[in-house]
């Protein structure tokens, strides 16, 4: 790869020089050349013309998203699972679902919430049985994906989780105080040194029974989270509510939209005003305020007053800028070059373009609004191809609109001229995501549109319909957007991140140094009894556990520490003790621990739930619980 960190928008340079890119095997090179020519017209393209080759000429109708059996995809896409509480991993362009990662939901096939470590993590994060994942964002270094972590919010219970991309497992969850409903989630870039959770529902602070029916006293907060410790390091109190958010690329700004500047509690009141706020948080300025001790500590978190009439917002350098944007703006995303934040009107047919550099200079924050193209009905979210185009979902129109960002700045406010093209999608799209759209260097080939309704697109399955994630090819500016495939999705994807496959390096087996449990080899197999406590240490391997049977007394507190000592990738076992509601999964070299009280005398078969070999069914042992005297 050439430099992907310079902030310029010439993805074609890196693509043209990257012969390892398997995409070239399937997509005519000319598509990228035309993409490059478009970028060249904007003065941002150089150096690729010698690659033009007439023999390669083909049209977008030749786009082939087939990934033959046995071949791998070019991208990982991480899609949120909404109120299923999980994350799904797709391969793109095949749209095959490769894995599901439980986050806020207990899940038996991955043993998540079954072993001691993950069940304690869920318990310490509030003990809820579900969550509502919306916005999975991957960690970046220098505005490019570094393959380390994904972060995702829980809109329902005001939490933020981290997924370790070495193991594709949730490894931390923080239950954010002083807030309900954390909606937007994203990082401060270029280096993901803070994670932001955007507070949606306004509540009294602290929410301890005061101000019950006094909505004017309710507040919402922006929460800043340390990505390593997952501690909430500060919060900012704001006027109005907030909705989605995105971070600038230069370590300074964070933007949030909101739909309730009215601070109302009913739908009609919430949507009465013609404008609502986009808030721009000057995060280093907020950190200075925190360092200077100018905050109130609530539930252990420094809370800075960022409301409009706060003294910290006096003068020309407020810590929070309030911009008036029509009407109940929903999505906001920063362009790959870091120059603009674009907010979608939702109840207004326009998007609003905020010039980020200008924001720091102008006296009236509204003067940083430099464009407002009219896009269509119900604009929700915007993604980028790195060639100067924006792609916005139109929820009401059931379309994706492609438009030119610089043209929209030059055009009159409210002009439709910047619109290049619209494509029908099926139906009512919410989010959309283009390949690496959240980095400084989007790939500009694939776009996934996450449609809320599928209506007639799939075989009927009763009154609960799947959603429809549609794959759209955007790599050819002459031929236009091309709808490539439908993918049914279980409720309910909201957002996604798409990353080139070679930027991730997942482990194929566990490294025992990465977890705290004691590795139990065949020699370590042991049962330790002490004061009504029984610690069973055993290994597992095809086709047996370390003990044929384990005898305990009724009432004993029993801990199993179990290691899968296999070193062969893909050779999983589990330890299921159904009557005690246990199923811990054990990938090769993995150790998990589970503790329970043996309160029912009897014979309990413990078995392996992964089909591991021809003797898988025989891979079982007895738990014998002797009646108490
Ligand atoms: S927000 S599309 Cu979290 Cu639009 Cu759902
Ligand atoms: Cu081990 Cu089945």
Coordinates of C-alpha atoms and ligand atoms in Angstrom, one line a residue:
X1 CA 0.0 0.0 0.0
X2 CA 1.1 3.5 -0.6
X3 CA 0.6 6.1 2.1
X4 CA -2.9 5.9 3.3
X5 CA -2.4 8.4 6.1
X6 CA -1.7 11.6 4.3
X7 CA -5.4 12.6 4.3
X8 CA -5.5 13.0 0.5
X9 CA -8.3 11.3 -1.4
X10 CA -6.6 9.3 -4.0
X11 CA -7.5 5.7 -3.2
X12 CA -6.8 4.8 -6.8
X13 CA -3.1 5.4 -6.2
X14 CA -2.9 2.7 -3.6
X15 CA -5.2 0.4 -5.5
X16 CA -3.3 0.6 -8.7
X17 CA -0.1 -0.2 -7.0
X18 CA -1.5 -3.0 -5.0
X19 CA -1.4 -6.0 -7.2
X20 CA -2.1 -8.3 -4.3
X21 CA -5.6 -7.0 -4.1
X22 CA -7.7 -10.0 -5.1
X23 CA -10.4 -7.6 -6.2
X24 CA -8.5 -7.1 -9.4
X25 CA -9.2 -10.7 -10.3
X26 CA -12.9 -9.9 -10.7
X27 CA -13.4 -6.3 -11.3
X28 CA -12.2 -4.7 -14.5
X29 CA -9.3 -2.4 -13.9
X30 CA -10.9 0.2 -16.0
X31 CA -13.5 0.8 -13.3
X32 CA -10.8 2.0 -11.1
X33 CA -9.3 4.1 -13.9
X34 CA -12.6 5.9 -14.4
X35 CA -12.8 6.3 -10.7
X36 CA -9.4 7.9 -10.8
X37 CA -10.3 10.2 -13.6
X38 CA -13.2 11.5 -11.5
X39 CA -10.9 12.2 -8.7
X40 CA -8.5 13.8 -11.1
X41 CA -11.1 16.3 -12.2
X42 CA -11.1 17.5 -8.6
X43 CA -7.4 18.0 -8.7
X44 CA -6.6 15.2 -6.3
X45 CA -5.4 12.5 -8.7
X46 CA -2.0 11.8 -10.1
X47 CA 0.1 9.1 -11.5
X48 CA -2.1 6.4 -12.8
X49 CA -2.9 7.2 -16.4
X50 CA -0.3 4.9 -17.8
X51 CA -2.4 2.0 -16.5
X52 CA -5.2 2.7 -18.9
X53 CA -5.6 -0.3 -21.1
X54 CA -8.4 -0.5 -23.7
X55 CA -8.3 -4.3 -23.6
X56 CA -9.6 -4.0 -20.0
X57 CA -12.6 -2.0 -21.0
X58 CA -15.8 -3.3 -19.6
X59 CA -18.8 -1.9 -18.0
X60 CA -20.2 -2.2 -14.5
X61 CA -22.6 -4.8 -15.8
X62 CA -19.7 -7.1 -15.7
X63 CA -19.3 -6.7 -12.0
X64 CA -19.1 -10.1 -10.5
X65 CA -19.6 -10.4 -6.8
X66 CA -19.3 -14.2 -6.8
X67 CA -16.8 -15.6 -4.5
X68 CA -16.3 -19.2 -5.6
X69 CA -16.4 -22.1 -3.1
X70 CA -13.1 -22.2 -1.2
X71 CA -12.2 -18.6 -1.9
X72 CA -12.1 -15.8 0.5
X73 CA -13.8 -12.4 0.5
X74 CA -11.9 -9.2 0.1
X75 CA -13.5 -7.4 3.0
X76 CA -14.8 -8.1 6.5
X77 CA -18.0 -6.2 7.3
X78 CA -19.1 -5.9 10.9
X79 CA -22.8 -5.3 11.1
X80 CA -24.7 -4.5 14.3
X81 CA -27.5 -6.8 15.3
X82 CA -29.7 -4.2 16.9
X83 CA -31.8 -5.6 19.7
X84 CA -30.5 -9.1 19.2
X85 CA -27.5 -7.6 21.1
X86 CA -24.9 -9.1 18.8
X87 CA -22.5 -8.2 16.0
X88 CA -22.5 -10.2 12.7
X89 CA -19.4 -10.6 10.6
X90 CA -20.0 -10.8 6.8
X91 CA -17.6 -11.4 4.0
X92 CA -17.9 -8.8 1.2
X93 CA -18.7 -9.1 -1.7
X94 CA -20.2 -12.6 -1.1
X95 CA -22.3 -11.3 1.8
X96 CA -21.8 -14.6 3.4
X97 CA -22.3 -14.4 7.2
X98 CA -19.1 -15.8 8.6
X99 CA -19.5 -15.4 12.3
X100 CA -21.8 -13.9 15.0
X101 CA -20.2 -12.2 18.0
X102 CA -22.4 -12.1 21.1
X103 CA -22.0 -8.7 22.9
X104 CA -24.9 -7.9 25.2
X105 CA -26.7 -11.2 24.8
X106 CA -26.0 -14.5 26.5
X107 CA -25.2 -17.0 23.7
X108 CA -24.8 -20.7 24.2
X109 CA -22.9 -21.8 21.0
X110 CA -20.1 -19.5 22.0
X111 CA -20.5 -20.2 25.7
X112 CA -20.8 -16.4 26.1
X113 CA -22.4 -15.6 29.5
X114 CA -21.9 -19.2 30.5
X115 CA -18.4 -19.3 31.8
X116 CA -17.4 -17.3 34.9
X117 CA -15.4 -14.6 33.1
X118 CA -18.0 -13.6 30.6
X119 CA -21.0 -14.0 33.0
X120 CA -19.2 -11.8 35.5
X121 CA -18.5 -9.2 32.8
X122 CA -22.2 -9.2 31.8
X123 CA -23.2 -9.0 35.5
X124 CA -20.8 -6.2 36.2
X125 CA -22.2 -4.3 33.2
X126 CA -25.6 -4.1 34.8
X127 CA -26.8 -7.7 34.6
X128 CA -29.2 -7.0 31.7
X129 CA -30.1 -9.9 29.5
X130 CA -30.2 -7.9 26.3
X131 CA -28.9 -4.9 24.5
X132 CA -29.4 -2.9 21.3
X133 CA -26.2 -2.7 19.3
X134 CA -26.2 0.1 16.7
X135 CA -22.8 1.4 15.7
X136 CA -19.8 -0.9 15.4
X137 CA -16.7 1.1 14.8
X138 CA -13.2 -0.4 14.4
X139 CA -10.1 1.1 16.0
X140 CA -7.8 3.1 13.8
X141 CA -4.2 4.3 13.9
X142 CA -3.4 7.3 11.8
X143 CA -6.9 7.3 10.3
X144 CA -6.6 3.7 9.1
X145 CA -7.9 0.4 10.5
X146 CA -5.4 -1.2 12.8
X147 CA -7.2 -4.5 13.2
X148 CA -7.2 -4.3 17.0
X149 CA -10.7 -3.7 18.4
X150 CA -14.2 -3.0 17.5
X151 CA -16.4 -0.8 19.7
X152 CA -20.2 -0.9 19.8
X153 CA -22.9 0.9 21.8
X154 CA -25.9 -0.5 23.6
X155 CA -28.6 2.0 22.8
X156 CA -31.0 0.3 25.3
X157 CA -29.0 0.3 28.5
X158 CA -26.4 3.0 27.9
X159 CA -23.4 0.8 27.6
X160 CA -20.3 0.5 25.4
X161 CA -18.6 -2.7 24.6
X162 CA -15.2 -3.6 23.1
X163 CA -14.6 -6.6 20.8
X164 CA -11.1 -8.0 20.6
X165 CA -10.4 -8.7 17.0
X166 CA -7.7 -11.2 17.7
X167 CA -10.4 -13.6 19.0
X168 CA -13.5 -11.9 17.7
X169 CA -14.8 -11.8 21.2
X170 CA -16.3 -9.2 23.5
X171 CA -13.7 -8.5 26.1
X172 CA -15.0 -5.4 28.0
X173 CA -18.3 -3.6 28.6
X174 CA -18.8 -0.4 30.5
X175 CA -22.2 0.6 32.0
X176 CA -22.1 4.3 31.5
X177 CA -23.5 6.3 34.4
X178 CA -25.7 9.4 34.2
X179 CA -27.2 8.5 31.0
X180 CA -30.0 6.4 29.4
X181 CA -29.9 5.2 25.8
X182 CA -26.4 5.7 24.4
X183 CA -27.0 5.9 20.7
X184 CA -24.2 7.2 18.6
X185 CA -20.8 5.5 19.0
X186 CA -17.5 6.3 17.5
X187 CA -13.9 7.3 18.2
X188 CA -11.7 10.3 18.3
X189 CA -9.4 9.9 15.4
X190 CA -6.7 9.7 14.0
X191 CA -5.7 7.2 16.8
X192 CA -8.8 6.1 18.6
X193 CA -7.7 7.7 21.8
X194 CA -11.2 8.2 23.1
X195 CA -14.5 6.4 22.4
X196 CA -17.6 8.5 22.5
X197 CA -21.1 7.4 23.6
X198 CA -23.9 9.8 22.6
X199 CA -26.6 10.1 25.2
X200 CA -30.0 10.0 23.6
X201 CA -32.8 9.9 26.2
X202 CA -32.9 12.9 28.5
X203 CA -33.2 12.1 32.2
X204 CA -32.7 13.9 35.5
X205 CA -29.1 13.9 36.7
X206 CA -28.7 12.1 39.0
X207 CA -31.7 10.0 38.1
X208 CA -32.7 9.2 41.7
X209 CA -36.4 10.2 41.8
X210 CA -35.9 13.9 41.6
X211 CA -37.5 16.1 38.9
X212 CA -39.7 13.1 37.8
X213 CA -42.2 15.1 35.8
X214 CA -40.1 18.2 35.1
X215 CA -38.7 17.5 31.6
X216 CA -37.0 20.9 31.6
X217 CA -34.6 19.6 34.2
X218 CA -33.7 16.5 32.2
X219 CA -30.4 16.3 30.5
X220 CA -28.4 14.2 28.2
X221 CA -24.6 13.8 28.1
X222 CA -21.8 13.0 25.8
X223 CA -19.6 10.3 27.4
X224 CA -15.8 10.0 26.7
X225 CA -14.4 6.5 27.3
X226 CA -10.8 5.4 27.6
X227 CA -10.4 2.7 24.9
X228 CA -7.9 0.7 26.9
X229 CA -9.4 0.8 30.4
X230 CA -13.0 1.3 29.2
X231 CA -13.5 3.8 32.0
X232 CA -15.7 6.8 31.5
X233 CA -13.2 9.7 31.8
X234 CA -15.6 12.7 31.4
X235 CA -19.0 13.7 30.3
X236 CA -20.5 16.8 28.9
X237 CA -23.9 18.0 29.7
X238 CA -25.8 19.5 26.8
X239 CA -29.1 21.1 25.9
X240 CA -31.5 19.1 23.8
X241 CA -31.0 15.4 23.1
X242 CA -28.5 13.7 20.9
X243 CA -28.8 11.0 18.3
X244 CA -25.8 9.9 16.2
X245 CA -22.2 11.1 16.2
X246 CA -18.9 11.0 14.4
X247 CA -15.4 12.1 15.2
X248 CA -13.3 14.4 13.1
X249 CA -10.0 13.1 11.7
X250 CA -7.6 15.5 13.5
X251 CA -8.0 14.7 17.2
X252 CA -10.1 17.7 17.9
X253 CA -13.8 17.7 17.0
X254 CA -16.7 15.4 17.7
X255 CA -20.1 16.0 16.1
X256 CA -23.5 14.9 17.2
X257 CA -26.9 15.3 15.8
X258 CA -30.2 15.5 17.7
X259 CA -33.9 15.6 17.2
X260 CA -35.3 17.1 20.3
X261 CA -34.0 20.7 20.8
X262 CA -37.5 21.3 22.1
X263 CA -36.7 19.1 25.1
X264 CA -40.2 17.7 24.9
X265 CA -41.5 14.3 25.9
X266 CA -44.1 13.7 23.2
X267 CA -43.5 13.0 19.5
X268 CA -45.4 15.9 18.1
X269 CA -43.7 18.4 20.5
X270 CA -40.3 16.9 19.7
X271 CA -40.7 17.5 16.0
X272 CA -42.3 20.9 16.2
X273 CA -39.2 23.0 15.6
X274 CA -37.9 23.6 12.1
X275 CA -34.3 23.2 13.2
X276 CA -32.4 21.2 15.8
X277 CA -28.8 21.2 16.8
X278 CA -25.8 19.7 15.4
X279 CA -23.3 20.0 18.3
X280 CA -19.6 20.3 17.7
X281 CA -17.6 19.4 20.8
X282 CA -14.1 20.9 21.0
X283 CA -12.6 17.9 22.8
X284 CA -9.1 19.3 23.7
X285 CA -10.9 22.4 25.2
X286 CA -13.1 20.1 27.2
X287 CA -10.1 18.2 28.5
X288 CA -8.5 21.5 29.6
X289 CA -11.7 22.2 31.5
X290 CA -11.5 18.8 33.2
X291 CA -7.9 19.2 34.0
X292 CA -8.6 22.6 35.6
X293 CA -11.2 20.9 37.8
X294 CA -14.1 23.0 36.4
X295 CA -16.7 20.2 36.7
X296 CA -19.1 18.6 39.0
X297 CA -18.5 14.9 39.9
X298 CA -21.7 12.8 39.5
X299 CA -21.5 9.1 40.2
X300 CA -17.7 9.2 40.0
X301 CA -17.5 10.9 36.6
X302 CA -16.4 14.5 36.0
X303 CA -19.4 16.2 34.3
X304 CA -18.6 19.4 32.4
X305 CA -21.4 21.9 31.7
X306 CA -21.7 22.3 28.0
X307 CA -25.2 23.7 27.9
X308 CA -25.8 26.8 25.8
X309 CA -25.8 29.2 28.6
X310 CA -22.8 27.7 30.4
X311 CA -20.0 30.1 31.1
X312 CA -17.7 27.6 29.3
X313 CA -19.7 28.4 26.1
X314 CA -19.3 32.2 26.4
X315 CA -17.3 34.1 23.8
X316 CA -15.9 33.0 20.4
X317 CA -14.4 29.7 21.6
X318 CA -17.2 27.7 23.2
X319 CA -16.5 24.1 24.3
X320 CA -19.7 23.0 22.5
X321 CA -20.8 24.8 19.3
X322 CA -24.6 24.6 18.7
X323 CA -25.4 24.8 15.0
X324 CA -29.0 25.2 13.7
X325 CA -29.7 22.4 11.3
X326 CA -33.0 21.4 9.7
X327 CA -35.0 19.3 10.9
X328 CA -34.3 16.6 13.5
X329 CA -31.0 15.7 11.8
X330 CA -30.2 12.0 12.2
X331 CA -26.9 10.8 10.8
X332 CA -23.6 12.8 10.8
X333 CA -20.4 11.6 9.3
X334 CA -17.1 13.3 8.6
X335 CA -15.7 13.2 5.1
X336 CA -12.6 11.1 4.5
X337 CA -10.4 14.2 4.1
X338 CA -11.6 15.5 7.4
X339 CA -12.8 18.7 6.0
X340 CA -16.6 18.5 6.4
X341 CA -19.1 17.0 8.7
X342 CA -22.3 16.2 6.9
X343 CA -25.6 15.8 8.8
X344 CA -28.8 14.4 7.2
X345 CA -32.0 16.2 7.7
X346 CA -34.3 13.3 8.4
X347 CA -37.5 15.4 8.5
X348 CA -36.0 17.8 5.9
X349 CA -35.0 16.8 2.4
X350 CA -31.5 18.3 2.7
X351 CA -28.1 17.4 4.1
X352 CA -26.1 20.1 5.9
X353 CA -22.4 20.5 5.2
X354 CA -20.3 21.9 8.0
X355 CA -16.8 23.2 7.2
X356 CA -14.7 22.0 10.1
X357 CA -11.8 24.4 9.7
X358 CA -14.2 27.3 9.5
X359 CA -15.9 26.3 12.7
X360 CA -12.8 27.3 14.6
X361 CA -12.7 30.7 13.0
X362 CA -16.2 32.0 12.8
X363 CA -17.9 34.0 15.6
X364 CA -21.3 32.6 14.8
X365 CA -21.1 28.8 14.5
X366 CA -23.8 28.8 11.9
X367 CA -21.4 30.5 9.5
X368 CA -19.5 27.2 9.3
X369 CA -22.5 25.8 7.3
X370 CA -21.2 25.9 3.7
X371 CA -23.7 23.8 1.8
X372 CA -27.2 22.3 2.0
X373 CA -28.1 20.2 -1.0
X374 CA -31.6 19.0 -1.5
X375 CA -31.4 15.2 -1.7
X376 CA -34.8 13.6 -1.3
X377 CA -37.2 12.5 1.4
X378 CA -36.0 11.2 4.7
X379 CA -32.2 11.5 4.4
X380 CA -30.6 9.4 7.2
X381 CA -27.0 8.5 6.8
X382 CA -24.1 9.3 4.5
X383 CA -21.1 7.3 3.3
X384 CA -18.1 8.1 1.1
X385 CA -16.2 6.6 -1.8
X386 CA -13.0 8.8 -1.5
X387 CA -13.6 10.3 -4.9
X388 CA -15.5 13.3 -3.6
X389 CA -19.0 11.7 -3.7
X390 CA -21.4 11.2 -0.8
X391 CA -24.0 8.5 -0.7
X392 CA -27.1 9.2 1.4
X393 CA -29.9 6.9 2.3
X394 CA -33.4 8.3 1.7
X395 CA -35.7 6.4 4.1
X396 CA -39.0 7.7 2.8
X397 CA -38.1 7.5 -0.9
X398 CA -36.4 4.0 -0.5
X399 CA -33.4 5.2 -2.4
X400 CA -29.7 5.9 -2.1
X401 CA -28.7 9.2 -3.6
X402 CA -25.2 9.8 -4.9
X403 CA -24.1 13.4 -4.8
X404 CA -21.0 15.6 -5.3
X405 CA -19.7 17.2 -2.1
X406 CA -17.8 20.1 -3.7
X407 CA -20.6 20.8 -6.1
X408 CA -23.0 21.0 -3.2
X409 CA -20.7 23.7 -1.6
X410 CA -20.7 25.7 -4.7
X411 CA -24.4 25.4 -5.4
X412 CA -27.2 27.5 -3.8
X413 CA -28.5 26.2 -0.5
X414 CA -31.4 23.8 -1.3
X415 CA -30.2 23.1 -4.8
X416 CA -30.8 19.6 -6.3
X417 CA -27.9 20.2 -8.8
X418 CA -25.3 18.3 -6.8
X419 CA -27.3 15.1 -7.1
X420 CA -25.6 12.8 -9.5
X421 CA -27.8 9.7 -9.4
X422 CA -30.4 7.9 -7.3
X423 CA -30.9 4.1 -7.1
X424 CA -34.0 2.3 -5.7
X425 CA -33.4 0.1 -2.7
X426 CA -35.7 -2.4 -1.1
X427 CA -37.0 -0.9 1.2
X428 CA -36.7 2.1 3.5
X429 CA -33.0 2.2 4.1
X430 CA -31.5 3.2 7.5
X431 CA -27.8 3.1 7.5
X432 CA -25.4 2.4 4.6
X433 CA -21.7 1.8 4.6
X434 CA -19.1 2.0 1.9
X435 CA -15.8 0.1 2.1
X436 CA -13.5 1.8 4.7
X437 CA -15.7 4.9 4.5
X438 CA -14.9 5.8 8.1
X439 CA -11.2 6.0 7.3
X440 CA -9.2 8.7 5.4
X441 CA -8.9 6.3 2.5
X442 CA -12.2 4.7 1.4
X443 CA -11.8 1.9 -1.1
X444 CA -14.7 3.2 -3.3
X445 CA -15.9 -0.1 -4.6
X446 CA -18.6 -1.7 -2.4
X447 CA -21.5 -0.2 -0.5
X448 CA -24.0 -2.0 1.7
X449 CA -27.4 -0.5 2.2
X450 CA -29.1 -1.7 5.4
X451 CA -32.8 -1.7 4.5
X452 CA -35.3 -1.8 7.3
X453 CA -38.1 -3.5 5.3
X454 CA -37.8 -6.4 2.9
X455 CA -41.6 -6.7 2.0
X456 CA -41.7 -9.0 -1.1
X457 CA -38.0 -9.8 -1.5
X458 CA -37.8 -13.2 0.2
X459 CA -39.9 -16.3 0.8
X460 CA -42.4 -15.4 3.4
X461 CA -41.6 -16.6 6.9
X462 CA -44.6 -15.4 8.9
X463 CA -45.3 -12.0 10.2
X464 CA -41.8 -11.2 11.3
X465 CA -39.9 -10.3 8.1
X466 CA -36.2 -10.3 7.7
X467 CA -34.4 -7.0 6.9
X468 CA -32.6 -6.7 3.6
X469 CA -28.9 -5.8 3.4
X470 CA -28.2 -4.9 -0.3
X471 CA -24.8 -4.9 -1.9
X472 CA -24.3 -2.1 -4.4
X473 CA -21.3 -1.6 -6.6
X474 CA -20.1 2.0 -6.6
X475 CA -16.8 1.7 -8.4
X476 CA -17.8 3.0 -11.8
X477 CA -18.8 6.6 -11.9
X478 CA -19.8 6.4 -15.6
X479 CA -22.0 3.4 -15.4
X480 CA -23.4 4.4 -12.0
X481 CA -24.4 2.5 -8.9
X482 CA -25.3 -1.1 -9.6
X483 CA -27.5 -3.2 -7.2
X484 CA -25.7 -6.6 -7.0
X485 CA -27.5 -8.6 -4.4
X486 CA -30.1 -9.0 -1.6
X487 CA -29.2 -10.5 1.7
X488 CA -31.8 -11.3 4.3
X489 CA -30.8 -10.2 7.8
X490 CA -32.2 -11.1 11.2
X491 CA -33.3 -8.1 13.3
X492 CA -31.8 -5.6 13.1
X493 CA -28.7 -4.2 11.6
X494 CA -28.2 -0.4 12.0
X495 CA -24.7 0.4 11.0
X496 CA -21.6 -1.4 9.8
X497 CA -17.9 -1.0 9.3
X498 CA -16.1 -2.6 6.3
X499 CA -12.4 -3.3 6.4
X500 CA -10.0 -4.8 3.9
X501 CA -9.4 -8.4 4.9
X502 CA -5.7 -8.1 5.1
X503 CA -5.9 -5.5 7.9
X504 CA -7.1 -8.1 10.4
X505 CA -5.0 -10.9 11.7
X506 CA -7.2 -13.1 13.9
X507 CA -5.7 -15.9 15.9
X508 CA -6.5 -19.5 14.7
X509 CA -6.0 -21.0 18.2
X510 CA -5.8 -19.4 21.7
X511 CA -2.6 -18.2 23.3
X512 CA -2.8 -19.1 27.0
X513 CA -0.9 -15.9 27.8
X514 CA -4.0 -14.0 26.7
X515 CA -6.3 -15.2 29.5
X516 CA -6.2 -15.4 33.2
X517 CA -7.4 -19.0 33.7
X518 CA -4.9 -21.7 34.5
X519 CA -4.0 -23.9 31.6
X520 CA -4.8 -27.5 32.5
X521 CA -2.8 -30.2 30.6
X522 CA -3.5 -33.9 31.0
X523 CA -0.9 -34.0 33.8
X524 CA -2.6 -31.2 35.7
X525 CA -5.9 -33.0 35.9
X526 CA -7.0 -32.9 39.5
X527 CA -9.8 -32.5 41.9
X528 CA -9.3 -30.3 45.0
X529 CA -11.8 -30.4 47.8
X530 CA -12.0 -27.9 50.6
X531 CA -14.8 -26.9 52.9
X532 CA -17.7 -27.6 50.6
X533 CA -15.8 -26.3 47.6
X534 CA -14.8 -28.6 44.8
X535 CA -12.3 -27.5 42.2
X536 CA -12.2 -29.8 39.2
X537 CA -9.3 -29.2 36.9
X538 CA -9.5 -31.2 33.7
X539 CA -8.4 -31.1 30.1
X540 CA -10.5 -32.0 27.1
X541 CA -9.3 -33.7 23.9
X542 CA -10.8 -35.9 21.3
X543 CA -12.8 -37.8 22.6
X544 CA -12.8 -37.4 26.3
X545 CA -12.7 -35.1 29.3
X546 CA -10.0 -35.5 32.0
X547 CA -12.4 -37.5 34.2
X548 CA -14.9 -40.2 33.4
X549 CA -16.8 -39.2 36.4
X550 CA -16.7 -36.5 39.1
X551 CA -18.4 -37.0 42.4
X552 CA -19.5 -34.1 44.6
X553 CA -21.8 -33.6 47.6
X554 CA -25.2 -31.9 47.4
X555 CA -24.7 -28.3 48.2
X556 CA -21.0 -28.2 47.1
X557 CA -19.9 -25.1 45.3
X558 CA -18.2 -26.6 42.2
X559 CA -15.8 -25.0 39.9
X560 CA -14.7 -26.6 36.6
X561 CA -11.5 -25.3 35.0
X562 CA -11.3 -27.0 31.6
X563 CA -8.7 -26.6 28.9
X564 CA -9.1 -27.8 25.3
X565 CA -5.5 -29.0 24.8
X566 CA -5.9 -29.5 21.1
X567 CA -3.5 -27.6 18.9
X568 CA -5.4 -28.3 15.7
X569 CA -7.3 -25.3 14.5
X570 CA -11.1 -25.6 14.2
X571 CA -11.1 -28.5 16.7
X572 CA -13.6 -27.3 19.3
X573 CA -15.1 -29.0 22.3
X574 CA -17.5 -27.7 24.9
X575 CA -18.5 -28.8 28.4
X576 CA -22.3 -28.9 28.6
X577 CA -24.0 -29.6 31.9
X578 CA -27.6 -29.0 30.8
X579 CA -29.4 -29.5 34.1
X580 CA -27.2 -26.8 35.6
X581 CA -27.7 -24.5 32.6
X582 CA -24.1 -24.6 31.5
X583 CA -22.4 -24.8 28.1
X584 CA -18.8 -23.5 27.9
X585 CA -17.1 -23.5 24.6
X586 CA -13.5 -24.5 24.3
X587 CA -11.5 -23.6 21.2
X588 CA -8.1 -25.1 20.8
X589 CA -5.7 -24.1 23.7
X590 CA -8.5 -22.3 25.4
X591 CA -9.3 -22.6 29.1
X592 CA -12.6 -21.6 30.6
X593 CA -14.0 -21.8 34.1
X594 CA -17.5 -22.3 35.4
X595 CA -18.8 -22.2 38.9
X596 CA -22.2 -23.5 40.2
X597 CA -23.8 -25.0 43.3
X598 CA -24.6 -28.7 43.0
X599 CA -28.0 -28.4 44.7
X600 CA -29.8 -31.3 43.0
X601 CA -28.6 -34.9 43.8
X602 CA -28.5 -37.2 40.9
X603 CA -26.6 -38.4 37.8
X604 CA -25.9 -35.7 35.3
X605 CA -24.3 -36.4 32.0
X606 CA -21.7 -33.8 31.0
X607 CA -21.1 -33.8 27.2
X608 CA -19.3 -32.1 24.4
X609 CA -21.6 -30.1 22.2
X610 CA -19.4 -29.5 19.2
X611 CA -19.3 -32.4 16.8
X612 CA -15.6 -33.0 17.1
X613 CA -15.0 -36.5 15.8
X614 CA -16.5 -39.9 15.0
X615 CA -16.5 -40.5 18.8
X616 CA -18.1 -37.1 19.6
X617 CA -21.3 -38.7 20.9
X618 CA -19.2 -40.8 23.3
X619 CA -17.3 -37.7 24.6
X620 CA -19.2 -37.4 27.9
X621 CA -18.6 -37.9 31.6
X622 CA -20.8 -38.2 34.6
X623 CA -21.3 -35.6 37.3
X624 CA -22.5 -37.6 40.4
X625 CA -24.1 -35.4 43.0
X626 CA -24.5 -37.4 46.3
X627 CA -27.4 -36.5 48.5
X628 CA -26.5 -34.6 51.7
X629 CA -26.7 -36.7 54.8
Ligands
LIG1 S1 -29.2 4.9 13.7 S2 -30.5 3.4 11.0 CU1 -28.5 3.9 15.4 CU2 -29.8 5.5 11.9 CU3 -30.3 3.1 13.2
LIG2 CU1 -15.5 -32.8 21.7 CU2 -17.6 -33.3 20.6

